[in-house]
Amino acid sequence: QVQLVESGGGLVQAGGSLRLSCAASGRTFSRNAMGWFRQAPGKEREFVAASTWSGSITYYADSVKGRFTISRDNAKNTVYLQMNSLKPEDTAIYYCAVPEGIGISRRVYEYDYWGQGTQVTVSS
C-alpha cells in the first residue's frame, strides 16, 4: 500500500558523485525508518544505509562509510542517498525500502515495502 519511487541513478566515472532520491506515497504511517539497499548481477541484495524517521540514528555498510550519506525530508516524504567517491564496485541497482514497524534495521527481510530500483553504473 506504500509506493516508493527511486530516481537519480545513471552513469558516472570513478571518483564522481550521484544523489539518489526516493519519494514515498500511498499509505499513511508514522515514524518509520527508511533504508537503501543495492544488488549487483549474480549477487544477493545487500544493505547500504538506513535512517530512523528523525534521522537521529543512521547505519551504514562498512563498504560505504565515509563516502555515502543518507538523509530525509519528511515534509516531502523523500529520502536521499548522497554518493561520493564512487567506485566501480558500487555498480548495482539501488532500492529504497520501508519496514512496517518503527525500528531501524540492516537486514533485507526486516523491510516490507520496496521501490522499483534505479541503476547506478560506475566506469573506470
PDB file of C-alpha atoms in Angstrom:
ATOM      1  CA  GLN A   1       0.000   0.000   0.000  1.00  0.00           C
ATOM      2  CA  VAL A   2       3.082   2.222   0.282  1.00  0.00           C
ATOM      3  CA  GLN A   3       4.572   3.237  -3.053  1.00  0.00           C
ATOM      4  CA  LEU A   4       8.276   4.065  -3.302  1.00  0.00           C
ATOM      5  CA  VAL A   5       9.877   5.527  -6.430  1.00  0.00           C
ATOM      6  CA  GLU A   6      13.651   5.901  -6.769  1.00  0.00           C
ATOM      7  CA  SER A   7      15.356   8.338  -9.117  1.00  0.00           C
ATOM      8  CA  GLY A   8      18.770   9.866  -9.734  1.00  0.00           C
ATOM      9  CA  GLY A   9      20.724   6.879 -10.975  1.00  0.00           C
ATOM     10  CA  GLY A  10      22.936   6.998 -14.029  1.00  0.00           C
ATOM     11  CA  LEU A  11      26.416   6.534 -15.452  1.00  0.00           C
ATOM     12  CA  VAL A  12      29.327   8.202 -13.682  1.00  0.00           C
ATOM     13  CA  GLN A  13      33.115   7.903 -13.770  1.00  0.00           C
ATOM     14  CA  ALA A  14      35.025   6.528 -10.804  1.00  0.00           C
ATOM     15  CA  GLY A  15      35.554   9.248  -8.222  1.00  0.00           C
ATOM     16  CA  GLY A  16      32.361  11.030  -9.194  1.00  0.00           C
ATOM     17  CA  SER A  17      29.140  11.625  -7.285  1.00  0.00           C
ATOM     18  CA  LEU A  18      25.425  10.940  -7.582  1.00  0.00           C
ATOM     19  CA  ARG A  19      22.434  11.785  -5.398  1.00  0.00           C
ATOM     20  CA  LEU A  20      19.594   9.267  -5.311  1.00  0.00           C
ATOM     21  CA  SER A  21      16.064  10.194  -4.245  1.00  0.00           C
ATOM     22  CA  CYS A  22      13.166   8.043  -3.071  1.00  0.00           C
ATOM     23  CA  ALA A  23       9.670   9.524  -2.945  1.00  0.00           C
ATOM     24  CA  ALA A  24       7.026   7.774  -0.835  1.00  0.00           C
ATOM     25  CA  SER A  25       3.263   7.935  -1.290  1.00  0.00           C
ATOM     26  CA  GLY A  26       0.095   5.973  -0.515  1.00  0.00           C
ATOM     27  CA  ARG A  27      -0.478   4.552   2.954  1.00  0.00           C
ATOM     28  CA  THR A  28      -0.047   6.974   5.821  1.00  0.00           C
ATOM     29  CA  PHE A  29       2.284   5.713   8.526  1.00  0.00           C
ATOM     30  CA  SER A  30       4.152   7.228  11.450  1.00  0.00           C
ATOM     31  CA  ARG A  31       7.823   7.287  12.480  1.00  0.00           C
ATOM     32  CA  ASN A  32       9.078   4.554  10.164  1.00  0.00           C
ATOM     33  CA  ALA A  33      12.728   4.079   9.370  1.00  0.00           C
ATOM     34  CA  MET A  34      13.875   4.022   5.737  1.00  0.00           C
ATOM     35  CA  GLY A  35      16.741   2.170   4.137  1.00  0.00           C
ATOM     36  CA  TRP A  36      18.809   1.861   0.979  1.00  0.00           C
ATOM     37  CA  PHE A  37      19.931  -1.476  -0.469  1.00  0.00           C
ATOM     38  CA  ARG A  38      21.720  -2.491  -3.655  1.00  0.00           C
ATOM     39  CA  GLN A  39      22.003  -5.573  -5.826  1.00  0.00           C
ATOM     40  CA  ALA A  40      24.647  -6.335  -8.437  1.00  0.00           C
ATOM     41  CA  PRO A  41      24.238  -9.090 -11.073  1.00  0.00           C
ATOM     42  CA  GLY A  42      24.789 -12.530  -9.568  1.00  0.00           C
ATOM     43  CA  LYS A  43      24.895 -11.198  -6.012  1.00  0.00           C
ATOM     44  CA  GLU A  44      22.441 -11.039  -3.140  1.00  0.00           C
ATOM     45  CA  ARG A  45      20.764  -7.791  -2.230  1.00  0.00           C
ATOM     46  CA  GLU A  46      22.896  -6.034   0.374  1.00  0.00           C
ATOM     47  CA  PHE A  47      22.401  -3.301   2.931  1.00  0.00           C
ATOM     48  CA  VAL A  48      23.778   0.166   2.174  1.00  0.00           C
ATOM     49  CA  ALA A  49      22.332   2.696   4.643  1.00  0.00           C
ATOM     50  CA  ALA A  50      19.335   3.321   6.901  1.00  0.00           C
ATOM     51  CA  SER A  51      17.870   6.156   8.940  1.00  0.00           C
ATOM     52  CA  THR A  52      15.272   6.490  11.669  1.00  0.00           C
ATOM     53  CA  TRP A  53      12.345   8.798  10.966  1.00  0.00           C
ATOM     54  CA  SER A  54      14.012  11.733  12.721  1.00  0.00           C
ATOM     55  CA  GLY A  55      17.473  10.988  11.371  1.00  0.00           C
ATOM     56  CA  SER A  56      18.795  10.687  14.916  1.00  0.00           C
ATOM     57  CA  ILE A  57      20.198   7.211  14.213  1.00  0.00           C
ATOM     58  CA  THR A  58      21.853   6.163  10.963  1.00  0.00           C
ATOM     59  CA  TYR A  59      23.521   2.918   9.898  1.00  0.00           C
ATOM     60  CA  TYR A  60      25.992   2.408   7.060  1.00  0.00           C
ATOM     61  CA  ALA A  61      27.588  -0.625   5.497  1.00  0.00           C
ATOM     62  CA  ASP A  62      31.345  -0.716   6.087  1.00  0.00           C
ATOM     63  CA  SER A  63      31.919  -0.560   2.337  1.00  0.00           C
ATOM     64  CA  VAL A  64      30.307   2.889   2.031  1.00  0.00           C
ATOM     65  CA  LYS A  65      31.215   4.584   5.325  1.00  0.00           C
ATOM     66  CA  GLY A  66      32.771   7.976   4.745  1.00  0.00           C
ATOM     67  CA  ARG A  67      31.539   8.088   1.149  1.00  0.00           C
ATOM     68  CA  PHE A  68      27.715   7.839   1.301  1.00  0.00           C
ATOM     69  CA  THR A  69      25.269   9.893   3.364  1.00  0.00           C
ATOM     70  CA  ILE A  70      21.596   9.146   3.996  1.00  0.00           C
ATOM     71  CA  SER A  71      19.197  11.994   4.747  1.00  0.00           C
ATOM     72  CA  ARG A  72      15.466  12.605   4.616  1.00  0.00           C
ATOM     73  CA  ASP A  73      12.899  15.348   4.228  1.00  0.00           C
ATOM     74  CA  ASN A  74       9.771  14.079   5.938  1.00  0.00           C
ATOM     75  CA  ALA A  75       7.693  17.064   4.784  1.00  0.00           C
ATOM     76  CA  LYS A  76       8.397  15.900   1.221  1.00  0.00           C
ATOM     77  CA  ASN A  77       8.140  12.183   2.061  1.00  0.00           C
ATOM     78  CA  THR A  78      11.546  11.739   0.474  1.00  0.00           C
ATOM     79  CA  VAL A  79      14.785  10.025   1.470  1.00  0.00           C
ATOM     80  CA  TYR A  80      18.130  10.721  -0.213  1.00  0.00           C
ATOM     81  CA  LEU A  81      21.407   8.917  -0.669  1.00  0.00           C
ATOM     82  CA  GLN A  82      24.367  11.153  -1.475  1.00  0.00           C
ATOM     83  CA  MET A  83      27.123   9.014  -3.006  1.00  0.00           C
ATOM     84  CA  ASN A  84      30.632  10.462  -3.295  1.00  0.00           C
ATOM     85  CA  SER A  85      33.967   8.982  -4.367  1.00  0.00           C
ATOM     86  CA  LEU A  86      32.167   6.308  -6.346  1.00  0.00           C
ATOM     87  CA  LYS A  87      33.984   3.098  -7.250  1.00  0.00           C
ATOM     88  CA  PRO A  88      33.268   0.517  -9.978  1.00  0.00           C
ATOM     89  CA  GLU A  89      32.246  -1.934  -7.242  1.00  0.00           C
ATOM     90  CA  ASP A  90      29.370   0.417  -6.358  1.00  0.00           C
ATOM     91  CA  THR A  91      27.713  -0.516  -9.658  1.00  0.00           C
ATOM     92  CA  ALA A  92      24.298  -2.018  -8.864  1.00  0.00           C
ATOM     93  CA  ILE A  93      20.584  -1.433  -8.857  1.00  0.00           C
ATOM     94  CA  TYR A  94      19.777   0.670  -5.802  1.00  0.00           C
ATOM     95  CA  TYR A  95      16.499   0.213  -3.924  1.00  0.00           C
ATOM     96  CA  CYS A  96      14.847   2.165  -1.148  1.00  0.00           C
ATOM     97  CA  ALA A  97      12.713   0.324   1.382  1.00  0.00           C
ATOM     98  CA  VAL A  98      10.495   0.839   4.441  1.00  0.00           C
ATOM     99  CA  PRO A  99       9.745  -1.585   7.304  1.00  0.00           C
ATOM    100  CA  GLU A 100       6.210  -1.995   8.664  1.00  0.00           C
ATOM    101  CA  GLY A 101       7.374  -1.171  12.188  1.00  0.00           C
ATOM    102  CA  ILE A 102       9.284   1.793  13.552  1.00  0.00           C
ATOM    103  CA  GLY A 103      12.595   0.060  14.229  1.00  0.00           C
ATOM    104  CA  ILE A 104      15.747   0.582  12.169  1.00  0.00           C
ATOM    105  CA  SER A 105      17.416  -2.457  10.613  1.00  0.00           C
ATOM    106  CA  ARG A 106      20.288  -3.557   8.370  1.00  0.00           C
ATOM    107  CA  ARG A 107      18.518  -6.745   7.280  1.00  0.00           C
ATOM    108  CA  VAL A 108      16.712  -7.207   3.965  1.00  0.00           C
ATOM    109  CA  TYR A 109      13.981  -9.372   5.494  1.00  0.00           C
ATOM    110  CA  GLU A 110      13.022  -6.684   8.002  1.00  0.00           C
ATOM    111  CA  TYR A 111      11.734  -4.432   5.208  1.00  0.00           C
ATOM    112  CA  ASP A 112       8.192  -4.711   3.856  1.00  0.00           C
ATOM    113  CA  TYR A 113       7.883  -2.124   1.076  1.00  0.00           C
ATOM    114  CA  TRP A 114      10.302  -1.663  -1.824  1.00  0.00           C
ATOM    115  CA  GLY A 115      10.794   0.670  -4.752  1.00  0.00           C
ATOM    116  CA  GLN A 116      11.432  -0.434  -8.324  1.00  0.00           C
ATOM    117  CA  GLY A 117      15.134   0.382  -8.189  1.00  0.00           C
ATOM    118  CA  THR A 118      17.408   2.765 -10.056  1.00  0.00           C
ATOM    119  CA  GLN A 119      20.565   1.724 -11.919  1.00  0.00           C
ATOM    120  CA  VAL A 120      23.934   3.139 -10.876  1.00  0.00           C
ATOM    121  CA  THR A 121      26.877   2.365 -13.148  1.00  0.00           C
ATOM    122  CA  VAL A 122      30.408   3.495 -12.256  1.00  0.00           C
ATOM    123  CA  SER A 123      33.001   3.276 -15.007  1.00  0.00           C
ATOM    124  CA  SER A 124      36.778   3.191 -14.625  1.00  0.00           C
TER     125      SER A 124
END
